[in-house]
Each structure stands twice: as C-alpha cells, then as structure tokens.
mmCIF file of C-alpha atoms and ligand atoms in Angstrom:
data_model
loop_
_atom_site.group_PDB
_atom_site.id
_atom_site.type_symbol
_atom_site.label_atom_id
_atom_site.label_comp_id
_atom_site.label_asym_id
_atom_site.label_seq_id
_atom_site.Cartn_x
_atom_site.Cartn_y
_atom_site.Cartn_z
ATOM 1 C CA MET A 221 9.632 56.557 -12.459
ATOM 2 C CA SER A 222 12.180 58.363 -14.081
ATOM 3 C CA GLY A 223 12.366 59.746 -17.596
ATOM 4 C CA GLN A 224 15.951 58.065 -18.116
ATOM 5 C CA VAL A 225 16.567 55.892 -20.955
ATOM 6 C CA LEU A 226 19.028 53.027 -20.026
ATOM 7 C CA VAL A 227 21.475 51.989 -22.828
ATOM 8 C CA LEU A 228 23.062 48.732 -22.672
ATOM 9 C CA GLY A 229 26.558 49.678 -24.275
ATOM 10 C CA GLY A 230 30.016 48.457 -24.638
ATOM 11 C CA THR A 231 29.866 49.491 -28.207
ATOM 12 C CA GLY A 232 30.707 52.597 -30.913
ATOM 13 C CA GLU A 233 26.822 52.435 -31.019
ATOM 14 C CA ALA A 234 26.155 52.454 -27.985
ATOM 15 C CA ARG A 235 28.515 55.686 -27.279
ATOM 16 C CA ARG A 236 27.726 57.215 -30.323
ATOM 17 C CA LEU A 237 23.689 56.785 -29.155
ATOM 18 C CA ALA A 238 24.201 58.318 -25.646
ATOM 19 C CA ALA A 239 26.016 61.152 -26.920
ATOM 20 C CA ALA A 240 22.915 62.008 -29.262
ATOM 21 C CA LEU A 241 20.470 61.458 -26.602
ATOM 22 C CA VAL A 242 22.869 63.788 -24.582
ATOM 23 C CA ALA A 243 22.841 66.403 -26.699
ATOM 24 C CA GLY A 244 19.170 66.476 -27.339
ATOM 25 C CA GLY A 245 18.502 66.842 -23.598
ATOM 26 C CA ALA A 246 17.662 63.243 -22.073
ATOM 27 C CA ASP A 247 18.662 61.490 -19.319
ATOM 28 C CA VAL A 248 20.962 58.805 -20.252
ATOM 29 C CA LEU A 249 22.499 56.114 -18.333
ATOM 30 C CA SER A 250 24.915 53.823 -19.907
ATOM 31 C CA SER A 251 25.482 50.221 -18.832
ATOM 32 C CA LEU A 252 29.160 48.603 -19.265
ATOM 33 C CA ALA A 253 29.887 45.219 -18.403
ATOM 34 C CA GLY A 254 32.936 45.704 -16.847
ATOM 35 C CA ARG A 255 35.215 43.700 -18.811
ATOM 36 C CA VAL A 256 37.530 45.915 -20.451
ATOM 37 C CA ALA A 257 40.652 47.229 -18.282
ATOM 38 C CA ASP A 258 40.390 50.720 -19.842
ATOM 39 C CA PRO A 259 36.690 51.275 -21.463
ATOM 40 C CA ALA A 260 36.119 54.528 -23.837
ATOM 41 C CA LEU A 261 33.474 55.784 -21.871
ATOM 42 C CA PRO A 262 30.312 57.093 -23.083
ATOM 43 C CA GLU A 263 28.775 60.662 -22.289
ATOM 44 C CA GLY A 264 26.196 60.834 -19.556
ATOM 45 C CA GLY A 265 25.849 58.597 -16.496
ATOM 46 C CA VAL A 266 27.548 55.094 -16.655
ATOM 47 C CA ARG A 267 26.978 52.221 -14.613
ATOM 48 C CA VAL A 268 29.388 49.031 -14.416
ATOM 49 C CA GLY A 269 28.937 45.729 -13.841
ATOM 50 C CA GLY A 270 26.504 42.683 -14.497
ATOM 51 C CA PHE A 271 22.808 43.135 -13.184
ATOM 52 C CA GLY A 272 22.782 39.321 -12.270
ATOM 53 C CA GLY A 273 21.077 37.681 -15.299
ATOM 54 C CA ALA A 274 17.369 38.133 -16.437
ATOM 55 C CA ASP A 275 15.911 38.308 -12.952
ATOM 56 C CA GLY A 276 18.483 41.003 -11.812
ATOM 57 C CA LEU A 277 17.891 43.050 -14.670
ATOM 58 C CA ALA A 278 14.429 42.680 -14.111
ATOM 59 C CA GLY A 279 14.635 43.701 -10.302
ATOM 60 C CA TRP A 280 16.807 46.939 -11.788
ATOM 61 C CA LEU A 281 14.147 47.806 -14.388
ATOM 62 C CA ALA A 282 11.607 47.445 -11.757
ATOM 63 C CA GLU A 283 13.373 49.338 -8.988
ATOM 64 C CA HIS A 284 14.473 52.111 -11.187
ATOM 65 C CA ARG A 285 11.719 52.297 -14.015
ATOM 66 C CA PRO A 286 13.383 53.969 -16.852
ATOM 67 C CA ARG A 287 11.820 55.216 -19.601
ATOM 68 C CA ALA A 288 13.036 52.816 -22.116
ATOM 69 C CA VAL A 289 15.995 50.752 -22.699
ATOM 70 C CA VAL A 290 18.099 50.736 -25.355
ATOM 71 C CA ASP A 291 20.011 47.469 -26.078
ATOM 72 C CA ALA A 292 22.974 48.763 -28.102
ATOM 73 C CA THR A 293 25.694 45.869 -27.156
ATOM 74 C CA HIS A 294 27.592 43.842 -29.503
ATOM 75 C CA PRO A 295 26.107 41.503 -32.203
ATOM 76 C CA PHE A 296 27.788 38.466 -30.064
ATOM 77 C CA ALA A 297 26.565 39.723 -26.789
ATOM 78 C CA ALA A 298 23.785 37.196 -26.681
ATOM 79 C CA ARG A 299 23.341 36.894 -23.079
ATOM 80 C CA ILE A 300 22.765 40.270 -21.709
ATOM 81 C CA THR A 301 20.253 40.756 -24.918
ATOM 82 C CA ALA A 302 18.392 37.714 -24.037
ATOM 83 C CA SER A 303 18.242 39.098 -20.186
ATOM 84 C CA ALA A 304 17.216 42.413 -21.731
ATOM 85 C CA ALA A 305 14.138 40.762 -23.736
ATOM 86 C CA VAL A 306 12.607 38.803 -20.435
ATOM 87 C CA ALA A 307 13.280 41.918 -18.167
ATOM 88 C CA ALA A 308 11.559 44.107 -20.393
ATOM 89 C CA ALA A 309 8.779 41.825 -21.244
ATOM 90 C CA ARG A 310 8.062 41.074 -17.447
ATOM 91 C CA THR A 311 8.369 44.728 -16.279
ATOM 92 C CA GLY A 312 6.668 46.588 -18.983
ATOM 93 C CA VAL A 313 9.605 48.890 -19.860
ATOM 94 C CA PRO A 314 9.705 49.284 -23.693
ATOM 95 C CA LEU A 315 12.703 47.937 -25.414
ATOM 96 C CA LEU A 316 14.688 48.512 -28.378
ATOM 97 C CA ARG A 317 17.436 46.556 -29.926
ATOM 98 C CA LEU A 318 20.012 48.628 -31.979
ATOM 99 C CA GLN A 319 22.264 46.422 -33.641
ATOM 100 C CA ARG A 320 24.372 47.326 -36.990
ATOM 101 C CA PRO A 321 23.929 45.008 -39.809
ATOM 102 C CA GLY A 322 26.578 42.250 -40.255
ATOM 103 C CA TRP A 323 29.241 43.064 -43.185
ATOM 104 C CA THR A 324 28.254 42.364 -47.010
ATOM 105 C CA ARG A 325 30.302 40.007 -49.188
ATOM 106 C CA GLY A 326 31.347 42.256 -52.491
ATOM 107 C CA PRO A 327 33.276 40.833 -55.558
ATOM 108 C CA GLY A 328 36.545 39.071 -55.082
ATOM 109 C CA ASP A 329 35.844 38.202 -51.350
ATOM 110 C CA ARG A 330 36.319 34.637 -50.669
ATOM 111 C CA TRP A 331 34.378 34.047 -47.421
ATOM 112 C CA THR A 332 32.904 31.304 -45.413
ATOM 113 C CA TYR A 333 30.421 31.195 -42.962
ATOM 114 C CA VAL A 334 30.680 28.942 -39.940
ATOM 115 C CA ASP A 335 28.283 28.823 -36.922
ATOM 116 C CA SER A 336 30.417 28.820 -34.207
ATOM 117 C CA LEU A 337 34.177 29.667 -33.029
ATOM 118 C CA ASP A 338 34.641 25.518 -32.802
ATOM 119 C CA GLU A 339 33.457 25.431 -36.502
ATOM 120 C CA ALA A 340 36.100 28.332 -37.388
ATOM 121 C CA ALA A 341 38.991 26.666 -35.461
ATOM 122 C CA GLY A 342 38.124 23.316 -37.598
ATOM 123 C CA ALA A 343 38.134 25.303 -41.027
ATOM 124 C CA VAL A 344 41.653 26.768 -40.409
ATOM 125 C CA ARG A 345 43.210 23.853 -38.708
ATOM 126 C CA ASP A 346 45.666 23.139 -41.845
ATOM 127 C CA ALA A 347 46.422 26.975 -42.625
ATOM 128 C CA GLY A 348 50.401 27.796 -41.883
ATOM 129 C CA SER A 349 49.374 31.410 -40.843
ATOM 130 C CA VAL A 350 46.088 32.502 -38.946
ATOM 131 C CA LEU A 351 45.004 36.276 -38.459
ATOM 132 C CA LEU A 352 42.546 35.489 -35.550
ATOM 133 C CA THR A 353 40.442 38.621 -34.673
ATOM 134 C CA THR A 354 37.096 37.056 -33.061
ATOM 135 C CA GLY A 355 37.976 38.888 -29.616
ATOM 136 C CA ARG A 356 39.436 37.375 -26.159
ATOM 137 C CA GLN A 357 36.452 35.667 -25.178
ATOM 138 C CA GLY A 358 36.300 31.978 -26.570
ATOM 139 C CA VAL A 359 39.682 32.195 -28.136
ATOM 140 C CA GLY A 360 40.222 28.722 -26.543
ATOM 141 C CA ALA A 361 38.468 27.041 -29.409
ATOM 142 C CA PHE A 362 41.780 27.514 -31.270
ATOM 143 C CA ALA A 363 43.993 26.608 -28.656
ATOM 144 C CA GLY A 364 44.572 23.136 -30.806
ATOM 145 C CA LEU A 365 45.715 25.084 -33.608
ATOM 146 C CA THR A 366 49.391 24.046 -34.672
ATOM 147 C CA GLY A 367 50.422 26.707 -37.308
ATOM 148 C CA ARG A 368 51.225 30.452 -36.581
ATOM 149 C CA VAL A 369 48.066 32.239 -35.159
ATOM 150 C CA LEU A 370 48.389 35.974 -34.717
ATOM 151 C CA VAL A 371 45.884 36.877 -31.953
ATOM 152 C CA ARG A 372 44.551 40.201 -32.102
ATOM 153 C CA SER A 373 42.454 41.421 -28.905
ATOM 154 C CA VAL A 374 41.862 44.852 -27.065
ATOM 155 C CA ASP A 375 42.963 43.068 -23.684
ATOM 156 C CA PRO A 376 44.884 39.809 -23.022
ATOM 157 C CA PRO A 377 42.690 36.780 -23.563
ATOM 158 C CA ASP A 378 42.798 34.469 -20.233
ATOM 159 C CA GLU A 379 42.212 31.320 -22.229
ATOM 160 C CA PRO A 380 44.788 28.999 -23.494
ATOM 161 C CA LEU A 381 46.061 30.129 -26.716
ATOM 162 C CA PRO A 382 47.870 28.208 -29.759
ATOM 163 C CA ALA A 383 51.163 26.791 -29.232
ATOM 164 C CA ARG A 384 52.602 29.356 -31.849
ATOM 165 C CA ALA A 385 50.615 32.276 -30.741
ATOM 166 C CA VAL A 386 51.750 35.931 -31.104
ATOM 167 C CA LEU A 387 49.557 38.276 -29.436
ATOM 168 C CA LEU A 388 48.768 41.471 -30.573
ATOM 169 C CA LEU A 389 46.819 43.781 -28.102
ATOM 170 C CA ALA A 390 45.041 46.780 -30.391
ATOM 171 C CA ARG A 391 41.839 48.317 -30.378
ATOM 172 C CA GLY A 392 40.304 49.816 -33.759
ATOM 173 C CA PRO A 393 39.584 51.367 -35.713
ATOM 174 C CA PHE A 394 42.313 49.755 -37.971
ATOM 175 C CA ALA A 395 43.226 51.395 -41.758
ATOM 176 C CA VAL A 396 43.095 49.193 -44.561
ATOM 177 C CA ASP A 397 47.110 49.931 -45.384
ATOM 178 C CA ASP A 398 48.052 49.022 -42.052
ATOM 179 C CA GLU A 399 46.066 45.798 -42.133
ATOM 180 C CA VAL A 400 47.380 44.824 -45.712
ATOM 181 C CA ALA A 401 50.645 45.556 -44.012
ATOM 182 C CA LEU A 402 50.154 43.225 -40.823
ATOM 183 C CA MET A 403 48.840 40.485 -43.152
ATOM 184 C CA ARG A 404 51.757 40.392 -45.077
ATOM 185 C CA GLU A 405 54.455 40.745 -42.179
ATOM 186 C CA HIS A 406 52.860 37.882 -40.586
ATOM 187 C CA GLY A 407 52.409 35.922 -43.902
ATOM 188 C CA VAL A 408 48.830 35.603 -42.933
ATOM 189 C CA GLU A 409 46.953 32.697 -45.065
ATOM 190 C CA VAL A 410 43.333 33.059 -43.606
ATOM 191 C CA VAL A 411 41.346 35.323 -41.411
ATOM 192 C CA VAL A 412 38.860 34.541 -38.594
ATOM 193 C CA THR A 413 36.189 37.025 -37.630
ATOM 194 C CA LYS A 414 33.152 37.568 -36.065
ATOM 195 C CA ASP A 415 30.506 38.901 -38.239
ATOM 196 C CA SER A 416 30.619 42.027 -36.099
ATOM 197 C CA GLY A 417 29.821 44.869 -39.056
ATOM 198 C CA GLY A 418 30.501 48.201 -38.629
ATOM 199 C CA ALA A 419 33.068 50.115 -39.736
ATOM 200 C CA MET A 420 35.557 49.905 -36.718
ATOM 201 C CA THR A 421 36.685 46.668 -38.026
ATOM 202 C CA GLU A 422 35.984 46.416 -41.487
ATOM 203 C CA ALA A 423 39.625 46.984 -42.683
ATOM 204 C CA LYS A 424 40.528 43.861 -42.282
ATOM 205 C CA LEU A 425 38.127 42.180 -44.933
ATOM 206 C CA ALA A 426 39.193 45.204 -47.494
ATOM 207 C CA ALA A 427 42.829 44.002 -46.646
ATOM 208 C CA ALA A 428 41.975 40.380 -47.291
ATOM 209 C CA ARG A 429 40.344 41.090 -50.498
ATOM 210 C CA ALA A 430 43.063 43.167 -51.753
ATOM 211 C CA LEU A 431 45.647 40.382 -50.767
ATOM 212 C CA GLY A 432 43.087 37.898 -52.028
ATOM 213 C CA LEU A 433 43.028 35.942 -48.570
ATOM 214 C CA PRO A 434 40.331 33.636 -47.420
ATOM 215 C CA VAL A 435 37.962 34.996 -44.495
ATOM 216 C CA VAL A 436 36.256 32.411 -42.189
ATOM 217 C CA LEU A 437 33.378 34.543 -40.683
ATOM 218 C CA VAL A 438 31.373 33.193 -37.323
ATOM 219 C CA ARG A 439 27.392 33.927 -37.873
ATOM 220 C CA ARG A 440 25.871 35.977 -35.132
ATOM 221 C CA PRO A 441 23.254 34.376 -32.776
ATOM 222 C CA PRO A 442 19.765 34.770 -33.678
ATOM 223 C CA LEU A 443 17.908 37.545 -31.573
ATOM 224 C CA PRO A 444 15.151 37.102 -29.146
ATOM 225 C CA ALA A 445 11.542 37.121 -30.980
ATOM 226 C CA GLY A 446 9.307 39.912 -30.296
ATOM 227 C CA VAL A 447 11.979 42.676 -29.874
ATOM 228 C CA GLU A 448 11.634 45.899 -32.180
ATOM 229 C CA VAL A 449 15.197 46.016 -33.919
ATOM 230 C CA VAL A 450 16.814 48.987 -35.464
ATOM 231 C CA ALA A 451 20.066 49.439 -37.655
ATOM 232 C CA THR A 452 21.093 53.093 -36.887
ATOM 233 C CA VAL A 453 21.870 55.433 -34.108
ATOM 234 C CA ALA A 454 19.553 57.800 -35.698
ATOM 235 C CA GLU A 455 16.320 55.363 -35.615
ATOM 236 C CA ALA A 456 17.164 54.354 -32.204
ATOM 237 C CA VAL A 457 17.136 58.416 -31.044
ATOM 238 C CA ALA A 458 13.947 58.647 -33.216
ATOM 239 C CA TRP A 459 12.394 55.481 -31.432
ATOM 240 C CA THR A 460 13.163 57.122 -27.644
ATOM 241 C CA LYS A 461 11.117 60.581 -28.972
ATOM 242 C CA ARG A 462 8.357 58.306 -30.163
ATOM 243 C CA LEU A 463 7.995 56.910 -26.602
ATOM 244 C CA ARG A 464 4.719 58.319 -24.831
ATOM 245 C CA TRP A 465 3.259 58.417 -21.286
ATOM 246 C CA THR A 466 0.002 56.013 -21.137
ATOM 247 C CA GLY A 467 -0.822 56.285 -17.392
ATOM 248 C CA ALA A 468 -1.420 52.779 -17.429
ATOM 249 C CA GLY A 469 1.374 51.820 -14.946
ATOM 250 C CA THR A 470 1.938 48.645 -12.992
ATOM 251 C CA GLU A 471 2.307 47.994 -9.266
ATOM 252 C CA ASP A 472 5.775 49.007 -9.501
ATOM 253 C CA GLY A 473 4.875 52.722 -11.144
ATOM 254 C CA PRO A 474 3.219 54.241 -14.004
ATOM 255 C CA SER A 475 4.521 53.030 -17.561
ATOM 256 C CA TRP A 476 5.856 54.470 -20.839
ATOM 257 C CA THR A 477 5.142 52.702 -24.078
ATOM 258 C CA ARG A 478 5.431 53.367 -28.120
HETATM 259 P P1 NAP B 179 26.797 38.499 -23.126
HETATM 260 O O1 NAP B 179 27.880 37.183 -22.804
HETATM 261 O O2 NAP B 179 25.687 38.874 -23.744
HETATM 262 O O3 NAP B 179 27.133 38.931 -21.600
HETATM 263 C C1 NAP B 179 27.501 38.382 -20.332
HETATM 264 C C2 NAP B 179 27.329 39.133 -19.268
HETATM 265 O O4 NAP B 179 27.837 40.062 -18.573
HETATM 266 C C3 NAP B 179 25.715 39.052 -19.164
HETATM 267 O O5 NAP B 179 24.948 38.242 -18.830
HETATM 268 C C4 NAP B 179 25.961 40.373 -18.303
HETATM 269 O O6 NAP B 179 25.854 39.779 -16.660
HETATM 270 C C5 NAP B 179 26.790 41.010 -18.833
HETATM 271 N N1 NAP B 179 26.923 42.113 -19.803
HETATM 272 C C6 NAP B 179 27.151 42.052 -20.818
HETATM 273 N N2 NAP B 179 26.808 43.491 -21.356
HETATM 274 C C7 NAP B 179 26.660 44.080 -20.340
HETATM 275 C C8 NAP B 179 26.039 45.462 -20.295
HETATM 276 N N3 NAP B 179 26.387 46.310 -21.484
HETATM 277 N N4 NAP B 179 25.909 46.497 -18.959
HETATM 278 C C9 NAP B 179 25.846 45.511 -17.901
HETATM 279 N N5 NAP B 179 25.982 43.834 -18.030
HETATM 280 C C10 NAP B 179 26.708 43.367 -19.027
HETATM 281 O O7 NAP B 179 28.073 39.447 -23.738
HETATM 282 P P2 NAP B 179 29.968 39.720 -23.697
HETATM 283 O O8 NAP B 179 29.702 38.823 -25.257
HETATM 284 O O9 NAP B 179 30.525 39.106 -22.620
HETATM 285 O O10 NAP B 179 30.242 41.431 -23.690
HETATM 286 C C11 NAP B 179 30.278 41.965 -22.851
HETATM 287 C C12 NAP B 179 30.667 43.317 -23.124
HETATM 288 O O11 NAP B 179 31.130 43.591 -24.336
HETATM 289 C C13 NAP B 179 28.924 44.036 -24.110
HETATM 290 O O12 NAP B 179 28.481 44.955 -23.158
HETATM 291 C C14 NAP B 179 29.094 44.238 -25.130
HETATM 292 O O13 NAP B 179 28.492 44.865 -25.912
HETATM 293 C C15 NAP B 179 30.567 44.150 -25.300
HETATM 294 N N6 NAP B 179 31.478 43.708 -26.435
HETATM 295 C C16 NAP B 179 31.254 42.465 -26.744
HETATM 296 C C17 NAP B 179 31.894 41.841 -27.747
HETATM 297 C C18 NAP B 179 31.814 40.343 -28.028
HETATM 298 O O14 NAP B 179 32.699 40.203 -29.403
HETATM 299 N N7 NAP B 179 30.934 39.615 -27.968
HETATM 300 C C19 NAP B 179 32.622 42.626 -28.807
HETATM 301 C C20 NAP B 179 32.715 44.065 -28.204
HETATM 302 C C21 NAP B 179 31.875 44.521 -27.269
HETATM 303 P P3 NAP B 179 24.503 39.860 -15.921
HETATM 304 O O15 NAP B 179 23.947 38.314 -16.552
HETATM 305 O O16 NAP B 179 25.111 39.196 -14.150
HETATM 306 O O17 NAP B 179 23.674 41.120 -16.324
#
C-alpha cells in the first residue's frame, strides 16, 4: 500500500494535475506511453511504457497499491482508458477520469461531425487542399486522398501519407494569426481534426471560422461505464483529497475509497 497517486498521462491536463498534486504535497507517479520522442515531462515521478493491457495494469496496481488512479489521458486514447476501468474495478483502486470537454460550435462555424478517421477521409476526398491535424496515429486512413494534404503532427507518422502530402512537424499551442497565415499559405479548403477539446490546439478552429472554412471533426470514443468523470484539474485535485481510508482492504492489501 502506498499513498501514491498514479496519473495516466500524456496530456497537458495530466502535467498540470501532477504539478498541482506535487505542490499540495502528494506523492505522484505519472505514466507515459512512450510514443513521443521528446515528451514534455511532468513534475514528480515518471514511468514510461505500456502496462500490458488491462491484465498488466491490474497486476501493476495489485503490486504497487496506489491510493488512486487518475486517468488523464487524451480523449482519443480509448485503449488505456478501457484498461484503467477494468484494472481499477478488479483491484478496488479508486479511479477518476479527467477529460476536458469537447469543443463547442459557435456562430460562423461550419462543422461536420464524423465517427471515424475513415469517415473523415471520405468527407474530404474531393477537396483540393486539406489541413490534417488528427495526429500521426491513424493517418493512413487518409493515404488515398489525391488533393494536397498538409499533415501536421508532433512526430513523423509511420503510416503511408497521401501522394501530395506535405508534412509539418509542430507541437501546440498555436496562435490564431499563425493558423490563419498557415491556412492561407497552403490554400487550405477544409480542416480535419479530432474533437480533442482544450486550448492548446483550438486556434485552428478560430482560424477556420475567420476564413469561412469548413471543419470535419471526428467524434470522441465513448467512455467506459461506471467511471466517475471530471472536466478540470481542480476537480481532480479535490477528488484525490476526498479519498479516505476504509481499512477494508483486499488480500493484496488495504484499500482507499471515496
Ligand atoms: P491508446 O490507444 O489508448 O493506448 C495504446 C496503448 O498504449 C495502451 O494500451 C497502453 O499500452 C499504452 N498507453 C497509452 N497511454 C499510456 C499511459 N499514459 N501510460 C502507459 N501506457 C499507456 O492511446 P494512444 O491514442 O496510443 O495515446 C498514447 C498516449 O498519447 C496516451 O498517453 C495519450 O494520453 C497521449 N495522446 C494521445 C493522443 C491521441 O490523439 N490519441 C493525443 C495526444 C496525446 P498497454 O496496453 O501495454 O498498457
């Protein structure tokens, strides 16, 4: 049993949460998938690499008995979120999902929601110039596009790119003026994004609005049932403070609950 809070990370929220918990005196271990070559590291302890599915994460939780797990991974990181729900339920470790809200359509926005990257690719197949910002994973869904495609990602994709792709490696936050200039420079006709939410990459939406451009947004995967969800770091910090000792325990050790 440890008083440690395990933060499943890889997002700005996760880094802000780790910093807030460390500032409050908590023992924090952040977990990163290890996908990004040069990740922004959170404060506190850090471990890197997958756990080996739900079974592996359950084994890790049973061995280390953290006080709680906060799943602050990206809204589209559905596999680790599903693993966390299964592993936490199995081991009795309290789990919170910290997930920022999706973006909200405003006046002047020309948004179309789709359910998958494949559907997004179909929606823009006739466009002459696409700004593709869905990240390097799954970019192969757009490989068949014949127009110009400006592919922006943090690290280079290892999936096939469209024939006329131009790769732009960049990490947010981005400014609206820069996004407008980028879209003008490349004659962008349509923007494709995941509904990631958050301020880091929101500027492209304001730029598209300013230029009157349509945006195709991929809907988020559903959350696992039965997991408490909060939208802000402050709510997640408050949740960790409400955890209390029950003394009940399991054969692996004592447990904490809400
Ligand atoms: P995913 O599909 O849900 O996860 C794939 C596998 O990567 C998981 O099954 C797990 O491996 C491992 N993994 C993911 N997050 C982990 C973490 N925080 N700590 C340890 N292992 C982790 O996730 P993804 O979409 O590949 O994203 C990978 C990471 O990048 C996540 O941490 C996410 O927060 C971050 N991220 C994702 C996106 C996105 O658009 N998907 C955008 C920005 C940042 P095991 O099964 O072996 O445990």
